[in-house]
Coordinates of C-alpha atoms in Angstrom, one line a residue:
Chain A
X6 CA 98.0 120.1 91.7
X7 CA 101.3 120.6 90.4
X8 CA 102.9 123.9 89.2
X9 CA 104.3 124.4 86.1
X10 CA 106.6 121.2 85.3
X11 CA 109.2 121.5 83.1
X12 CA 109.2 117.5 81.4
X13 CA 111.8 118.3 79.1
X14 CA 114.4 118.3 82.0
X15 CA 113.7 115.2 81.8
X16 CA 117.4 114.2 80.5
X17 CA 118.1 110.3 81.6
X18 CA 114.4 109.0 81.0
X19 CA 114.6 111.0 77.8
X20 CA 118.0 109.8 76.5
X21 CA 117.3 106.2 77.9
X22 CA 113.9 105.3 76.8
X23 CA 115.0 106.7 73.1
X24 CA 118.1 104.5 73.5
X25 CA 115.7 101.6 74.2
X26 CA 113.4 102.1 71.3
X27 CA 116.6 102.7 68.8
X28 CA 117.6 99.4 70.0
X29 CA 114.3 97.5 69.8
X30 CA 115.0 95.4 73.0
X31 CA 115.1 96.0 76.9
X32 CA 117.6 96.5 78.3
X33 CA 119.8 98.5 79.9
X34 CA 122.2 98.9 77.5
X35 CA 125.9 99.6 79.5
X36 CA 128.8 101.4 77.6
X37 CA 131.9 100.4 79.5
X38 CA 133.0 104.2 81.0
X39 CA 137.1 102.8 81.0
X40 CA 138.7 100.1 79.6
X41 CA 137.0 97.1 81.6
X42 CA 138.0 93.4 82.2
X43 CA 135.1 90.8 82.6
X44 CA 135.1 87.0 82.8
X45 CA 133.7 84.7 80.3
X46 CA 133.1 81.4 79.9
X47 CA 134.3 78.8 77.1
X48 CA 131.5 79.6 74.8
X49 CA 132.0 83.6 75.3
X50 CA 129.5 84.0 77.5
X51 CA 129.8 86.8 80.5
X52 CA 129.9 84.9 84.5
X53 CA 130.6 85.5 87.4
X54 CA 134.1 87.4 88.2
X55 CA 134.6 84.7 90.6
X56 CA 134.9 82.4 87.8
X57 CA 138.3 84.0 86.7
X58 CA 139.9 84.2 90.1
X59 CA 142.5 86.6 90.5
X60 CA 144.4 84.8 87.8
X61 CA 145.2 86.6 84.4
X62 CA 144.3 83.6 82.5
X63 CA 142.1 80.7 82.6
X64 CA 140.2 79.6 85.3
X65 CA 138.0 76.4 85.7
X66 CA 135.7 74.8 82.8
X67 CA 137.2 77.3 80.4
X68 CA 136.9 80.5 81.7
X69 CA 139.1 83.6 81.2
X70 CA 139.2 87.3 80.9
X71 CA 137.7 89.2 78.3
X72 CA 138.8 93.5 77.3
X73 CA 136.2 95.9 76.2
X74 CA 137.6 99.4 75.7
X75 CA 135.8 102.4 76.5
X76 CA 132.2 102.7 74.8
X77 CA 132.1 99.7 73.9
X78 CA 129.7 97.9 75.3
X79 CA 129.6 95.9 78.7
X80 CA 127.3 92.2 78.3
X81 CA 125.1 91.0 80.6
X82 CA 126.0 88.0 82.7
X83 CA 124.9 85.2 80.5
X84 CA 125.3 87.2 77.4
X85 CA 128.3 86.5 74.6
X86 CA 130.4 89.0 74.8
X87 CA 131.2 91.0 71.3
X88 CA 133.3 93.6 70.5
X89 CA 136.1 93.0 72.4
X90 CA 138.9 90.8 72.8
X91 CA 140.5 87.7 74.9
X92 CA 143.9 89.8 75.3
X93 CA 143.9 93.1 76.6
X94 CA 145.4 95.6 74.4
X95 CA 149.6 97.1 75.0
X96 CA 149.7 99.8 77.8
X97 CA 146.1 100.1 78.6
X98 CA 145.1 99.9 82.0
X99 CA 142.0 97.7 82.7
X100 CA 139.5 98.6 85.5
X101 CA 138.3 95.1 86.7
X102 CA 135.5 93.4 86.8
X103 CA 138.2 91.6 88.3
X104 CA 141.2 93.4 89.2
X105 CA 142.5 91.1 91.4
X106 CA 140.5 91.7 94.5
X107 CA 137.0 92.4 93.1
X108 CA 134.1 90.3 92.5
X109 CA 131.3 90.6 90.7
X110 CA 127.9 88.9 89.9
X111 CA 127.0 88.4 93.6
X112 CA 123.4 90.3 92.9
X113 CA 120.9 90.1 90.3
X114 CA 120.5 86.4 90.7
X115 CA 116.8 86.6 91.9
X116 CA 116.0 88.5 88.5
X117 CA 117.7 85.3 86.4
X118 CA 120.4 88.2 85.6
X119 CA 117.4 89.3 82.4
X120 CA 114.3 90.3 82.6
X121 CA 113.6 92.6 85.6
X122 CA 111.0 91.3 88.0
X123 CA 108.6 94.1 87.0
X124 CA 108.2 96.1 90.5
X125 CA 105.3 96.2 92.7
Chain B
X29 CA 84.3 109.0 90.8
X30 CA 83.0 107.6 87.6
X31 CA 84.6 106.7 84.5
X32 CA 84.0 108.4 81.1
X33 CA 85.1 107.5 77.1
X34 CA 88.1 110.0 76.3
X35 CA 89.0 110.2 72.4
X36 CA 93.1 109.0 72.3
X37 CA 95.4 111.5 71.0
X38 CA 96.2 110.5 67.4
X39 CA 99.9 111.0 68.0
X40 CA 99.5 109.2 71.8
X41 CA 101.8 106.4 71.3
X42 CA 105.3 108.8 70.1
X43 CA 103.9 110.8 72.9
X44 CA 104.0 109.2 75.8
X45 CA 107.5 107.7 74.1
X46 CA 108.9 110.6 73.9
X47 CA 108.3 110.7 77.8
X48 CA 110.1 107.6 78.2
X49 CA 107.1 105.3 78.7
X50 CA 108.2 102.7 76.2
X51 CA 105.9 99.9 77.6
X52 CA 102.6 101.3 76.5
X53 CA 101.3 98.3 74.7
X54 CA 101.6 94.7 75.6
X55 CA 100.7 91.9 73.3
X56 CA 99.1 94.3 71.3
X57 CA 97.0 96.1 73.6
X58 CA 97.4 99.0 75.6
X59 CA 98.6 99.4 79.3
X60 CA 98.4 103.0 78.9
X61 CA 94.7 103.3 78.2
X62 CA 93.8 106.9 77.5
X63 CA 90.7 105.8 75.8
X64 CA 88.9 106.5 78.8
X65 CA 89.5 108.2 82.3
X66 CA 88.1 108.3 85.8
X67 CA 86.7 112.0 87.2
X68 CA 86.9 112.9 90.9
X69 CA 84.9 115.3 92.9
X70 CA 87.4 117.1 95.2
X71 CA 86.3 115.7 98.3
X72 CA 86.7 112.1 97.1
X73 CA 90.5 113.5 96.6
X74 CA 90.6 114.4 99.9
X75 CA 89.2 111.4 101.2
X76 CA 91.9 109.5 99.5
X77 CA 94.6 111.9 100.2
X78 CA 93.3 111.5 104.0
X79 CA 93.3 108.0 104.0
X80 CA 96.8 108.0 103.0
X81 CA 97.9 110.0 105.3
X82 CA 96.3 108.1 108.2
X83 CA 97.6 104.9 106.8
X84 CA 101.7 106.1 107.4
X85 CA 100.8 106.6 110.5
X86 CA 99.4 103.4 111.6
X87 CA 102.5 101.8 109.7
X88 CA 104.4 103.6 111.7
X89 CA 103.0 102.3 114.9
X90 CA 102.8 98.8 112.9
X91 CA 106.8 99.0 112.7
X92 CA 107.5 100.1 116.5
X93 CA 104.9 97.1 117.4
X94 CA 106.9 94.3 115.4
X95 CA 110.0 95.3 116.7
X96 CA 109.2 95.6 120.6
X97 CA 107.5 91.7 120.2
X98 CA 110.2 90.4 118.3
X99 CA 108.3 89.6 115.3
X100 CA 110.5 90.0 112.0
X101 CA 111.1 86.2 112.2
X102 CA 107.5 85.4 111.7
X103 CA 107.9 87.6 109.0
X104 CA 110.2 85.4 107.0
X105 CA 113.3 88.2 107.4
X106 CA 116.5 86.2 107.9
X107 CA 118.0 86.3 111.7
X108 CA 121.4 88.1 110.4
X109 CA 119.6 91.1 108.7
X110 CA 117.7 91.8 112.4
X111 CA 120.2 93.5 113.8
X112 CA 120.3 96.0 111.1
X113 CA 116.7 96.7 110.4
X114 CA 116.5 97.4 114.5
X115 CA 119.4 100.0 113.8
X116 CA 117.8 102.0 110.7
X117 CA 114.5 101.8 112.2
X118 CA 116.0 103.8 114.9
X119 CA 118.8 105.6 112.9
X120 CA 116.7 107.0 109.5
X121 CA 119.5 106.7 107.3
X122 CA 118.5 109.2 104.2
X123 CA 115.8 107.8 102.5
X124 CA 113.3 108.9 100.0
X125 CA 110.4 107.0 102.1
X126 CA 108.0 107.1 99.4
X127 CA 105.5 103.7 98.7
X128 CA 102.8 103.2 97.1
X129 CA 99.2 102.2 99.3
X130 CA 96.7 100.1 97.2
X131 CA 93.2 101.0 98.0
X132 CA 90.0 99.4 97.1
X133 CA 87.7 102.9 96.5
X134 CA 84.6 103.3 94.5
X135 CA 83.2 106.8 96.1
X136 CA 80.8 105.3 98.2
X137 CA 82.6 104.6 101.6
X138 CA 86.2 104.7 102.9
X139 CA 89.1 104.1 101.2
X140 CA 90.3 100.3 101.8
X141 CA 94.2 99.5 102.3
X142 CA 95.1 96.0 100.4
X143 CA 98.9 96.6 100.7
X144 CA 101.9 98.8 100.9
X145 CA 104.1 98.7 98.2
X146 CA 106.9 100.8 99.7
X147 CA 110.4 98.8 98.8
X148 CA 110.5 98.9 94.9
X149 CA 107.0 100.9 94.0
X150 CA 107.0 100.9 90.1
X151 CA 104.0 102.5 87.8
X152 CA 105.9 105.8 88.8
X153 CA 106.8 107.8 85.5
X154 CA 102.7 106.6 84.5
X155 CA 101.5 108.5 87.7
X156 CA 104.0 111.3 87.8
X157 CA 104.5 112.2 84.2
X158 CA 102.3 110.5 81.4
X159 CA 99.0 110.9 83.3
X160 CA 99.9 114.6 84.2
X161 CA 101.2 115.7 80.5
X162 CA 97.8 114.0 79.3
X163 CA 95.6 116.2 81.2
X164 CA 97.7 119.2 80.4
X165 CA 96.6 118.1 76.5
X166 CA 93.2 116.9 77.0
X167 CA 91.9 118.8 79.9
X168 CA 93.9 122.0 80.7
X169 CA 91.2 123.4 82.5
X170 CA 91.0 120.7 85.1
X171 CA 93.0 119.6 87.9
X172 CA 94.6 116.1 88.8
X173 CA 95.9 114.7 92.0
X174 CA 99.4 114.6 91.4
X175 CA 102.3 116.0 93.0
X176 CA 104.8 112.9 93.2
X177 CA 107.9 114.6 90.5
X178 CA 107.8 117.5 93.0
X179 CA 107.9 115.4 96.3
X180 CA 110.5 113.2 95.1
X181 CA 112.9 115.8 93.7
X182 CA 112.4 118.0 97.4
X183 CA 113.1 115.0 99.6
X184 CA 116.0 114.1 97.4
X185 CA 117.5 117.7 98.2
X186 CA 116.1 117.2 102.3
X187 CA 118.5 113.7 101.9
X188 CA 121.5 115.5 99.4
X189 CA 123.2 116.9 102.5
X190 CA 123.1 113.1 103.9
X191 CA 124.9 111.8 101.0
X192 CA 128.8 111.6 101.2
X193 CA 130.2 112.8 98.1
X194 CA 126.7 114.2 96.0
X195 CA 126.4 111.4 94.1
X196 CA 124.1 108.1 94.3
X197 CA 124.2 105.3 92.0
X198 CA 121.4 103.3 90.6
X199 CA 121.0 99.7 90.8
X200 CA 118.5 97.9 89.1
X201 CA 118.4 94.7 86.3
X202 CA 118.0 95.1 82.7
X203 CA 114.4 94.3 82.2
X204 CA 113.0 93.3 78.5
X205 CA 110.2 95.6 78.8
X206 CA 112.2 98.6 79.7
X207 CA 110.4 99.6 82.5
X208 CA 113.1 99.0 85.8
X209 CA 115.3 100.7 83.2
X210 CA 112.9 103.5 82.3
X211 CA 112.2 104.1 86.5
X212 CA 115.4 104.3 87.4
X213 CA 116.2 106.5 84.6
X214 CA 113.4 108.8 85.8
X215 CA 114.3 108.6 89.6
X216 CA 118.0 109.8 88.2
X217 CA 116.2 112.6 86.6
X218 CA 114.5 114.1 90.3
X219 CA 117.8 113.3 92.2
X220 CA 119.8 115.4 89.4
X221 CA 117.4 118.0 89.5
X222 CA 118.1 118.2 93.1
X223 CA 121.7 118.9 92.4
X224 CA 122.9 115.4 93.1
X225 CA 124.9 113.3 90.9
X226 CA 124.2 110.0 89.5
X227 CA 125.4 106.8 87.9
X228 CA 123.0 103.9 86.8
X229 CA 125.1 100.0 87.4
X230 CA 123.1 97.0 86.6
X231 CA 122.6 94.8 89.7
X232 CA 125.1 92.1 88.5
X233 CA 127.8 94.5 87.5
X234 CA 127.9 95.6 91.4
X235 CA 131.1 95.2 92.2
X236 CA 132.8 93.7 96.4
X237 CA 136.4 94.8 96.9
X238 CA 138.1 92.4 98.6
X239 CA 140.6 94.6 100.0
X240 CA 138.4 97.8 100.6
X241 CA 135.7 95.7 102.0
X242 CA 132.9 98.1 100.2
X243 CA 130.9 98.1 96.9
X244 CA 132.8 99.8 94.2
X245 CA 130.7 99.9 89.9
X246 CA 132.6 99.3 87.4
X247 CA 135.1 102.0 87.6
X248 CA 136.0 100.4 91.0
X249 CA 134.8 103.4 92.2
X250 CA 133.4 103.1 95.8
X251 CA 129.2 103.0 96.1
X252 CA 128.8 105.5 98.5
X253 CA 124.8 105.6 98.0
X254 CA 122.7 103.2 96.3
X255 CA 118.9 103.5 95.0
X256 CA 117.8 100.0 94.6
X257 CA 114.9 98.9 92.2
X258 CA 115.7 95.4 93.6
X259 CA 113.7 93.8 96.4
X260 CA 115.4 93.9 99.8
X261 CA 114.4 90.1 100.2
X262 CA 116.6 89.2 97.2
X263 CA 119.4 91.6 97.9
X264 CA 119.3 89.3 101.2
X265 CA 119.2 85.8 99.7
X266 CA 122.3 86.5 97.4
X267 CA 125.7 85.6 97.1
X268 CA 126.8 89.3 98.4
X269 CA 124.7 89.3 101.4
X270 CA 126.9 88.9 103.7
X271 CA 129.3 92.1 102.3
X272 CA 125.9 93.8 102.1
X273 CA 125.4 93.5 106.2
X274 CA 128.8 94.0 107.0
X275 CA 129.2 97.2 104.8
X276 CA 126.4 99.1 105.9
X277 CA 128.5 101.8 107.2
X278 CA 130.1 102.5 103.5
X279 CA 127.0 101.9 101.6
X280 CA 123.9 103.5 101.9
X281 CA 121.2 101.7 100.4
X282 CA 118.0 104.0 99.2
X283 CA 115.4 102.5 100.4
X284 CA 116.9 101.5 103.8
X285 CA 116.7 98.3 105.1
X286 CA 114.1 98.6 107.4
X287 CA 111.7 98.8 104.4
X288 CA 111.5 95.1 105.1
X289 CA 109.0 95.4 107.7
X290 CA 107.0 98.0 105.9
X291 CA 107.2 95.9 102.7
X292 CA 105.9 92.1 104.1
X293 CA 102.2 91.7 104.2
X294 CA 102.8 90.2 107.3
X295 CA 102.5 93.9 107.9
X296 CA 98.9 93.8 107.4
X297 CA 97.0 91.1 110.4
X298 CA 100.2 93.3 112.2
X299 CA 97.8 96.4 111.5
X300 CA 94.6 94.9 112.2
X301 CA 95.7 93.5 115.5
X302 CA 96.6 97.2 116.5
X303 CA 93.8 99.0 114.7
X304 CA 90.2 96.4 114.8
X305 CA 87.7 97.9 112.8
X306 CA 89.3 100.7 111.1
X307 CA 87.7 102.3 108.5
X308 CA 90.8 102.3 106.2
X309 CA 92.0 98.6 107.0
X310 CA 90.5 95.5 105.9
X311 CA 90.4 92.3 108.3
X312 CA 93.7 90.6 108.2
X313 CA 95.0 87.4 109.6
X314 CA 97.8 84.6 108.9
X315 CA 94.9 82.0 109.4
X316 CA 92.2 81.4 107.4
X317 CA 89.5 84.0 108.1
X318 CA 86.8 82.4 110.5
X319 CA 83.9 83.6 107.6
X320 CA 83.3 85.5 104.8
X321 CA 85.1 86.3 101.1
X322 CA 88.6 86.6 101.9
X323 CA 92.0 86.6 99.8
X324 CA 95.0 84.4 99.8
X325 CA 98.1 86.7 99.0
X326 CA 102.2 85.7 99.7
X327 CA 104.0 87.2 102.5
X328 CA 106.6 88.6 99.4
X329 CA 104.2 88.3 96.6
X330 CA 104.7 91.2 94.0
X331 CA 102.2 92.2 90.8
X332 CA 99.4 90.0 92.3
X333 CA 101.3 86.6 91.7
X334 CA 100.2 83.6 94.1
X335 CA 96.5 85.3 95.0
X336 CA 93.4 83.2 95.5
X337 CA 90.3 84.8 96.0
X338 CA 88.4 82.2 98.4
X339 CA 84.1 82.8 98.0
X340 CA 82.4 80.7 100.2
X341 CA 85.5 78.3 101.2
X342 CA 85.9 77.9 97.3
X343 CA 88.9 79.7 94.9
X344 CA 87.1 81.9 92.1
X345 CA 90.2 83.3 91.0
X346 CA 93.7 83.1 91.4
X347 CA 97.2 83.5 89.6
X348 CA 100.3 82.2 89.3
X349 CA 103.8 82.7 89.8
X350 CA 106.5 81.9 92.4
X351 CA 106.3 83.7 95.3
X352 CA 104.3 80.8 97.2
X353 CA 107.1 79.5 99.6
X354 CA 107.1 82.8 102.1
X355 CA 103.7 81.7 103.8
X356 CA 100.3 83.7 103.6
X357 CA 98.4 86.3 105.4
X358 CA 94.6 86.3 104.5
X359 CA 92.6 89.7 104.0
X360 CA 88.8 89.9 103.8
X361 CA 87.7 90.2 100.1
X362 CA 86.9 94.0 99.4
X363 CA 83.9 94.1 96.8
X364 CA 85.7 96.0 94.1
X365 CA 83.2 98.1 91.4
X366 CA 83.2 97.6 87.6
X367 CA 83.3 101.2 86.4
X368 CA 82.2 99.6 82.9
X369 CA 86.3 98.8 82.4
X370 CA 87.4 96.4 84.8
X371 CA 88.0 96.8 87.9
X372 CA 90.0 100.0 89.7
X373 CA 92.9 99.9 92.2
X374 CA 93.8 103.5 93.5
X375 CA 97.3 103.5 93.7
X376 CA 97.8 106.7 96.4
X377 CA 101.6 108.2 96.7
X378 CA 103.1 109.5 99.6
X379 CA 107.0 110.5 100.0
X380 CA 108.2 110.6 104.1
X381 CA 104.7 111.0 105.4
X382 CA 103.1 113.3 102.9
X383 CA 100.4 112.6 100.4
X384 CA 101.5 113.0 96.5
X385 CA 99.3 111.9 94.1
X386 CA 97.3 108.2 93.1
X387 CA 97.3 106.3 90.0
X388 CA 94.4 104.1 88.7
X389 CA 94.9 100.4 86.9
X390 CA 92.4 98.6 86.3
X391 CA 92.5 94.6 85.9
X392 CA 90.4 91.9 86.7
X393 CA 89.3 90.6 90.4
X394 CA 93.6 90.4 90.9
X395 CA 95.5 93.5 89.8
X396 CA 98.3 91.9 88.4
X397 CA 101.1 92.7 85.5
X398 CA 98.4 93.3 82.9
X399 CA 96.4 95.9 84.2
X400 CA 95.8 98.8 82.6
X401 CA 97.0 102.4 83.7
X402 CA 94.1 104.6 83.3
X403 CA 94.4 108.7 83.9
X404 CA 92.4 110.9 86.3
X405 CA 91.1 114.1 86.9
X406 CA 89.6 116.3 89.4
X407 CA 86.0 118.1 88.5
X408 CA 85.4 120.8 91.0

């Protein structure tokens, strides 16, 4: 019943399902678009903005900001964050995942932050 | 409707791959099966695509009855998100409005509704693409009931004008199988092709400015439009619900929020109150039914978690999982036919009110996460 359909305008699926096979894992695989700030936890692991406050620094149980540039990629909450570093880098401004007023990690819960939940 | 052996494509696997279904296999075995298929006669097709239509419209009148009695408490919906379902069912914000109806059919009578999945329908890309690109290969003289990639690319372009700013992100968690990933990638695909632009964010990477008092990715850009491959009824029971209710007005979220009603299998005794005896509904209740074969299914089950199949006041089947805290509606037990593979659930499409194509999967008594997707096609 259709017409002619023309699959291989199929761009994202195309470029993400290869992206997914190349990396042999689920996933969802984010590149950071600008230079991003994230909060992780004393082990390196990516929480909850909320964690880091609006402070610079630490925050409680160990926490403090982590700097991707851009490309590089962006963990998943729970993840340890690699690639990076603990001090942002001379004159580059940093989009947050916590500039100050924003927070982050208030979905995604219900899915255990990995693994989706598969649809209906 | 009968199901025959098909010979696989040699190459089937990097094929359907290449069109980004990367969760053909599971623990070794396929859930794209290709090795067989089911044939239609073109009236069955109408049947089905008749029945489909028929069943949107008694969910509409389903929706206008459990607002005027005051019902979405019963159905487990927190008080605070009332206010706002009342206001989008009224409104329309832009929406794609398509779902997915379940339908116990074997060719023989009328096609039987088990449920509406309408708030996160997955098993898209299998019945829009892969299943259509198959027949094109295997059967290029014969026609299939699917019209879903064009549906949902012209409603995207009916909604585009709706959409502050052209562009919509999409939401959705990073699933190990690849398939939330894979359908939102997909549903990025017919909203591009409709001219609109689009941005995939992971759920947790959703960002709330404090000042702004909006959603903003990871730019800090604001979320003007959101797609959401996440369940309304989590978005609700998270840390950012509140923002969520009070920013309606910056955020549109695709599906609306009034997919709730829709969505709940509470929806379903709803339907059989209204419509007793229907040919296209099966007997419904939130008690126990007095007699018969019934099944035990989870106001907010998904993927056929928490079902018990009761025969004679004893459970012949049942799964697991842990959606078993949202209460229970009871349907009577449609007698679902072995084609010689298992047993097949139509999945028929619709986008805003029209028909747009069905998917088959096949499982056991319970169609749950390892059924199989099995292709169609029409024999005139």
């Amino acid at each position: 019943m259709h017409g002619k359909i023309d699959f291989s305008a199929l761009r994202v699926t195309v470029a993400t399902s290869a992206a997914l096979l190349a990396s042999g894992c689920g996933g969802g695989a984010l590149v950071a678009n600008q230079p991003t700030r994230m909060c992780v936890d004393g082990a390196g692991r990516r929480i909850a903005d909320a964690n880091c406050g609006s402070a610079r620094g630490g925050g409680a149980g160990g926490a403090h900001a982590y700097y991707v540039g851009r490309g590089q990629r962006v963990p998943e909450m729970g993840e340890v964050a690699r690639g990076g570093s603990t001090r942002p880098s001379a004159g580059v401004s940093y989009s947050s995942v916590s500039r100050g007023s924003v927070s982050r990690g208030g979905f995604g819960r219900s899915a255990g932050f990995h693994g989706g939940f598969g649809g209906a | 409707m009968r199901r025959t052996p098909v010979a696989p494509r040699p190459d089937w696997q990097a094929r359907v791959e290449a069109l980004g279904l990367v969760w053909h296999s599971m623990d070794g075995r396929p859930y794209w099966d290709e090795s067989a298929c089911y044939r239609f006669e073109r009236r069955e097709i109408d049947e089905i695509e008749a029945a489909t239509a028929e069943l949107y419209r008694l969910f509409l009148a389903a929706g206008e009855h459990v607002l005027a009695n005051d019902l979405l408490g019963s159905f487990g919906i927190p008080e605070p998100a009332w206010a706002a379902i009342r206001r989008a069912w009224g409104e329309e914000p832009p929406a794609l409005n398509f779902g997915r109806f379940d339908l116990g059919y074997a060719g023989d009578g009328p096609p039987r509704l088990f449920e509406f999945n309408c708030d996160t329908p997955t098993s898209l890309i299998e019945a829009a693409v892969i299943q259509w690109d198959w027949k094109e290969a295997v059967f290029p003289a014969l026609d299939q009931y699917s019209g879903l990639h064009e549906k949902l690319v012209d409603k995207w372009r009916d909604i585009a004008p709706l959409l502050p700013g052209g562009h919509v992100h999409f939401a959705h968690v990073a699933d190990d199988a690849g398939e939330d990933t894979v359908t939102i990638a997909y549903l990025r695909d017919t909203a591009q092709a409709a001219g609109l632009a689009t941005t995939a964010i992971r759920m947790e990477d959703i960002g709330w400015s404090h000042d702004a008092r909006r959603f903003v990715d990871l730019g800090d850009r604001a979320i003007e439009n959101c797609f959401h491959l996440y369940p309304w009824e989590w978005l609700l029971a998270e840390e950012f619900a509140p923002a969520l209710l009070e920013s309606l007005d910056g955020t549109r979220w695709i599906e609306p929020i009034w997919k709730m009603i829709w969505s709940n299998k509470a929806i379903l005794p709803v339907l059989w109150e209204l419509f007793p005896g229907h040919p296209n509904l099966l007997p419904a209740s939130r008690r126990r039914l007095p007699g018969g074969d019934q099944v035990a299914k989870p106001l907010l089950g998904r993927e056929g978690a928490n079902v018990s199949i009761l025969r004679g006041g004893e459970v012949v089947a049942e799964t697991g999982g842990r959606y078993d805290e949202s209460g229970w509606i009871y349907q009577a037990l449609y007698p679902l036919r072995d084609f010689g593979g298992g047993y097949p659930v139509i999945g028929a499409w619709i986008v805003d009110g029209a028909p747009a194509g069905m998917g088959i999967r096949e499982d056991g008594l319970i169609t749950g996460n390892t059924a199989r997707f099995v292709p169609h096609v029409i024999e005139d």
